[in-house]
């Protein structure tokens, strides 16, 4: 794992978008794992800008999203299907047929979860997985005690997660669906590269726990410490509680891999 500390949230978002763009240019049929949440909005806006201004093409790309609320139809404006259309799919040249999210409105959720895993495998696996970090330390919707080997399945949401996501449901945590279909921690760990983006002072404590704390199923993001190619992009505020911040800063300023990304 590497932690890159950037001066501001928009610097972190732009760097994440540049990494996606570089991987996409190197492999036009990239399999991109998409996340949702407020942190991702700036990344998708930057990718849309690169499409419009720099000719970045998603024409051959395929995407798989992490999760979807159970009970929300893809047409529901609060669904992650809607979120993805609004923030990315409608703003770039991706073929809608190549975009997949779990269907939270499926009648048979275990069958849907199984089919979702099968379609990721049929696509050859995920090349680059984008992640945000939930306030419970979750990745996707892998709430406390999620098995670190879990696969796509239905999961009950923690009260803190419903609280965090209440603004998208009129401010009422009780209006947030109680369950979600989510890729498992094991599914996420199989992505060939992972980019997690974490910004804001409110994430400082959970970021330190997730990256520098012991690996535990209580905090599913700690499993990323096992991943051989995981980059964590953070802003100064989110980095405030990191014990190793001086080393991480030195690493970003000196490692040849990041030279092109420092300006
Ligand atoms: C939701 C998603 C997560 C995301 C998290 C962070 O819970 N299921 O995948 O990482 O939100 O959200 P935000 O970026 O709004 O803080």
Coordinates of C-alpha atoms and ligand atoms in Angstrom, one line a residue:
X1 CA 0.0 0.0 0.0
X2 CA 1.1 3.5 -0.7
X3 CA -0.4 6.7 0.7
X4 CA -0.1 9.8 -1.4
X5 CA -0.9 13.0 0.4
X6 CA -2.1 15.8 -1.8
X7 CA -2.7 19.5 -0.9
X8 CA -6.5 19.5 -1.3
X9 CA -9.5 17.3 -2.2
X10 CA -9.4 18.5 -5.8
X11 CA -5.8 17.6 -6.1
X12 CA -6.5 14.0 -4.9
X13 CA -9.5 13.7 -7.2
X14 CA -7.5 15.0 -10.2
X15 CA -4.7 12.5 -9.5
X16 CA -7.2 9.6 -9.3
X17 CA -8.7 10.7 -12.6
X18 CA -5.3 10.9 -14.2
X19 CA -4.5 7.3 -13.0
X20 CA -7.7 6.1 -14.5
X21 CA -7.1 8.0 -17.8
X22 CA -3.5 6.6 -18.0
X23 CA -4.7 3.0 -17.5
X24 CA -7.5 3.5 -20.0
X25 CA -5.1 4.9 -22.7
X26 CA -2.7 1.9 -22.1
X27 CA -5.6 -0.6 -22.2
X28 CA -8.7 0.8 -24.1
X29 CA -10.8 -2.2 -23.0
X30 CA -10.0 -1.6 -19.4
X31 CA -12.3 -3.2 -16.8
X32 CA -12.9 -0.4 -14.4
X33 CA -14.4 -0.9 -10.9
X34 CA -16.6 2.1 -10.1
X35 CA -17.5 3.4 -6.7
X36 CA -20.2 6.0 -5.7
X37 CA -20.4 8.6 -2.9
X38 CA -19.6 12.3 -2.8
X39 CA -15.8 11.7 -3.0
X40 CA -16.2 10.1 -6.5
X41 CA -18.2 13.0 -7.9
X42 CA -15.0 15.1 -8.5
X43 CA -13.2 12.2 -10.1
X44 CA -16.0 11.5 -12.5
X45 CA -16.3 15.2 -13.3
X46 CA -12.6 15.3 -14.2
X47 CA -12.9 12.2 -16.3
X48 CA -15.8 13.8 -18.2
X49 CA -13.7 16.9 -18.7
X50 CA -10.8 14.7 -20.1
X51 CA -13.3 13.1 -22.4
X52 CA -14.6 16.4 -23.7
X53 CA -11.3 18.2 -23.8
X54 CA -8.5 15.7 -24.2
X55 CA -10.3 13.0 -26.3
X56 CA -10.2 10.4 -23.5
X57 CA -12.4 7.5 -24.8
X58 CA -14.4 5.0 -22.9
X59 CA -15.7 3.4 -26.1
X60 CA -14.2 0.0 -25.3
X61 CA -14.2 0.2 -21.5
X62 CA -16.3 -1.9 -19.3
X63 CA -17.4 -1.0 -15.8
X64 CA -18.6 -2.9 -12.7
X65 CA -19.9 -1.0 -9.7
X66 CA -19.3 -2.0 -6.1
X67 CA -22.8 -1.9 -4.8
X68 CA -26.5 -1.0 -5.0
X69 CA -29.3 -0.5 -2.5
X70 CA -31.8 -3.4 -2.2
X71 CA -35.3 -2.4 -3.3
X72 CA -34.3 0.5 -5.5
X73 CA -35.1 0.1 -9.2
X74 CA -32.4 1.2 -11.6
X75 CA -34.6 4.2 -12.6
X76 CA -34.9 5.4 -9.0
X77 CA -33.2 8.8 -8.7
X78 CA -31.7 7.7 -5.4
X79 CA -30.2 4.5 -6.9
X80 CA -26.5 4.1 -7.7
X81 CA -27.6 3.2 -11.3
X82 CA -29.0 6.8 -11.5
X83 CA -25.9 8.2 -9.8
X84 CA -23.6 6.5 -12.4
X85 CA -25.7 7.7 -15.4
X86 CA -25.7 11.2 -14.0
X87 CA -22.0 11.5 -13.0
X88 CA -20.2 9.4 -15.6
X89 CA -22.0 7.3 -18.1
X90 CA -24.1 10.0 -19.8
X91 CA -21.0 12.3 -19.9
X92 CA -18.6 10.0 -21.7
X93 CA -18.7 7.7 -24.8
X94 CA -19.1 4.5 -22.9
X95 CA -21.5 1.9 -24.3
X96 CA -24.3 1.5 -21.7
X97 CA -24.3 -2.3 -22.5
X98 CA -20.8 -2.4 -21.0
X99 CA -21.8 -0.9 -17.7
X100 CA -22.9 -3.2 -14.9
X101 CA -24.2 -2.6 -11.4
X102 CA -25.8 -5.2 -9.1
X103 CA -29.5 -5.1 -9.5
X104 CA -30.9 -4.3 -6.0
X105 CA -34.5 -4.8 -7.4
X106 CA -33.9 -8.4 -8.4
X107 CA -36.4 -11.0 -7.1
X108 CA -33.7 -13.5 -6.3
X109 CA -30.8 -11.6 -4.7
X110 CA -28.5 -14.6 -4.1
X111 CA -28.9 -15.5 -7.8
X112 CA -28.2 -11.9 -8.8
X113 CA -25.1 -11.8 -6.6
X114 CA -23.8 -15.1 -8.1
X115 CA -24.4 -13.8 -11.7
X116 CA -22.6 -10.6 -10.9
X117 CA -19.5 -12.4 -9.8
X118 CA -19.7 -14.6 -12.9
X119 CA -19.9 -11.5 -15.2
X120 CA -16.8 -10.0 -13.5
X121 CA -15.0 -13.2 -14.1
X122 CA -16.2 -13.4 -17.7
X123 CA -14.8 -9.9 -18.3
X124 CA -11.4 -11.2 -17.2
X125 CA -11.6 -9.6 -13.7
X126 CA -11.3 -5.9 -12.7
X127 CA -8.2 -4.1 -13.8
X128 CA -8.6 -1.0 -11.7
X129 CA -11.0 -0.6 -8.8
X130 CA -11.9 2.9 -7.5
X131 CA -12.9 3.0 -3.8
X132 CA -14.1 5.5 -1.3
X133 CA -14.1 5.0 2.5
X134 CA -17.3 4.9 4.5
X135 CA -17.5 6.3 8.0
X136 CA -17.6 2.7 9.5
X137 CA -14.4 1.9 7.5
X138 CA -16.3 0.0 4.9
X139 CA -15.3 -0.5 1.3
X140 CA -18.3 -1.1 -0.9
X141 CA -21.0 -1.8 1.7
X142 CA -18.9 -4.3 3.6
X143 CA -19.9 -3.4 7.1
X144 CA -18.2 -4.4 10.3
X145 CA -17.5 -8.1 10.6
X146 CA -17.8 -8.7 6.8
X147 CA -15.7 -11.7 6.0
X148 CA -12.4 -10.6 4.5
X149 CA -13.0 -13.3 1.9
X150 CA -16.6 -12.4 1.2
X151 CA -18.0 -12.4 -2.3
X152 CA -20.9 -10.3 -3.8
X153 CA -23.9 -10.7 -1.5
X154 CA -26.7 -8.9 0.4
X155 CA -25.6 -7.0 3.5
X156 CA -27.5 -5.1 6.2
X157 CA -26.3 -1.5 6.5
X158 CA -24.9 -0.3 9.8
X159 CA -26.7 2.6 11.5
X160 CA -23.7 4.9 10.9
X161 CA -23.8 4.2 7.2
X162 CA -27.5 5.0 6.9
X163 CA -26.7 8.2 8.8
X164 CA -23.8 9.1 6.5
X165 CA -25.9 8.5 3.4
X166 CA -29.1 10.2 4.7
X167 CA -28.5 13.4 2.8
X168 CA -29.3 11.5 -0.5
X169 CA -32.6 10.4 1.1
X170 CA -34.0 13.7 2.2
X171 CA -31.9 13.8 5.4
X172 CA -33.7 10.9 7.2
X173 CA -31.5 7.9 8.0
X174 CA -34.7 5.7 8.3
X175 CA -35.4 6.5 4.7
X176 CA -32.1 4.9 3.6
X177 CA -32.7 1.3 2.5
X178 CA -31.7 -1.1 5.2
X179 CA -29.8 -3.5 2.9
X180 CA -27.6 -3.4 -0.1
X181 CA -26.0 -5.8 -2.6
X182 CA -22.3 -5.3 -2.5
X183 CA -19.1 -6.8 -3.9
X184 CA -17.4 -8.7 -1.2
X185 CA -14.0 -7.9 0.3
X186 CA -12.6 -10.9 -1.5
X187 CA -14.0 -9.7 -4.8
X188 CA -12.4 -6.3 -4.3
X189 CA -9.0 -7.8 -3.3
X190 CA -8.9 -9.6 -6.7
X191 CA -8.8 -6.3 -8.6
X192 CA -5.4 -6.0 -10.2
X193 CA -5.0 -2.4 -8.9
X194 CA -6.9 -0.4 -6.3
X195 CA -7.2 3.4 -5.9
X196 CA -8.9 4.5 -2.8
X197 CA -9.6 8.2 -2.4
X198 CA -10.3 9.7 1.1
X199 CA -10.7 13.4 1.8
X200 CA -11.8 15.7 4.6
X201 CA -11.0 16.0 8.3
X202 CA -14.1 13.9 9.2
X203 CA -12.3 10.9 7.6
X204 CA -8.9 11.4 9.4
X205 CA -9.5 8.9 12.3
X206 CA -11.0 6.1 10.2
X207 CA -8.3 6.6 7.5
X208 CA -5.6 6.1 10.1
X209 CA -7.4 3.0 11.5
X210 CA -7.9 1.6 8.0
X211 CA -4.3 2.0 6.8
X212 CA -2.1 1.9 9.9
X213 CA -4.3 -0.2 12.2
X214 CA -4.4 -4.0 12.5
X215 CA -6.2 -6.0 9.9
X216 CA -9.6 -6.8 11.2
X217 CA -13.1 -7.7 9.8
X218 CA -14.4 -4.9 12.0
X219 CA -13.0 -2.4 9.4
X220 CA -13.2 -4.0 5.9
X221 CA -10.8 -1.4 4.4
X222 CA -8.0 -2.8 6.5
X223 CA -8.0 -5.8 4.1
X224 CA -6.4 -3.4 1.5
X225 CA -3.2 -3.8 3.5
X226 CA -3.0 -7.3 1.9
X227 CA -3.4 -5.9 -1.7
X228 CA -0.1 -5.9 -3.7
X229 CA -1.0 -2.7 -5.7
X230 CA -3.1 -0.3 -3.7
X231 CA -2.7 3.5 -3.8
X232 CA -4.5 5.6 -1.2
X233 CA -5.0 9.2 -2.3
X234 CA -5.7 11.6 0.5
X235 CA -5.8 15.3 1.2
X236 CA -4.0 17.1 4.1
X237 CA -7.0 17.1 6.3
X238 CA -7.7 13.4 6.0
X239 CA -4.0 12.7 6.5
X240 CA -3.9 14.6 9.9
X241 CA -3.9 11.5 12.1
X242 CA -1.4 9.3 10.1
X243 CA 1.6 8.3 12.0
X244 CA 3.7 7.8 8.9
X245 CA 2.8 11.0 7.1
X246 CA 6.4 12.3 6.8
X247 CA 7.5 9.0 5.1
X248 CA 4.5 9.0 2.8
X249 CA 5.2 12.6 1.8
X250 CA 8.9 11.8 1.1
X251 CA 7.8 8.7 -0.9
X252 CA 5.5 10.7 -3.1
X253 CA 8.1 13.4 -3.6
X254 CA 10.9 11.0 -4.5
X255 CA 9.7 7.8 -6.0
X256 CA 10.2 7.7 -9.8
X257 CA 6.8 6.1 -10.3
X258 CA 5.1 9.3 -9.2
X259 CA 7.3 11.8 -10.9
X260 CA 4.8 12.5 -13.7
X261 CA 2.0 13.0 -11.2
X262 CA 3.7 15.5 -8.9
X263 CA 2.9 18.6 -11.0
Ligands
LIG1 C1 -21.2 4.7 0.3 C2 -20.6 3.7 -0.7 C3 -19.2 3.5 -0.5 C4 -18.5 4.9 -0.4 C5 -19.0 5.6 0.7 C6 -18.2 7.0 0.9 O1 -21.3 4.1 1.6 N1 -21.3 2.4 -0.6 O2 -18.7 2.7 -1.6 O3 -17.1 4.7 -0.3 O4 -20.3 5.9 0.5 O5 -19.0 8.0 0.7 P1 -18.6 9.5 0.6 O6 -17.6 9.6 -0.6 O7 -19.8 10.3 0.3 O8 -18.0 9.9 1.9

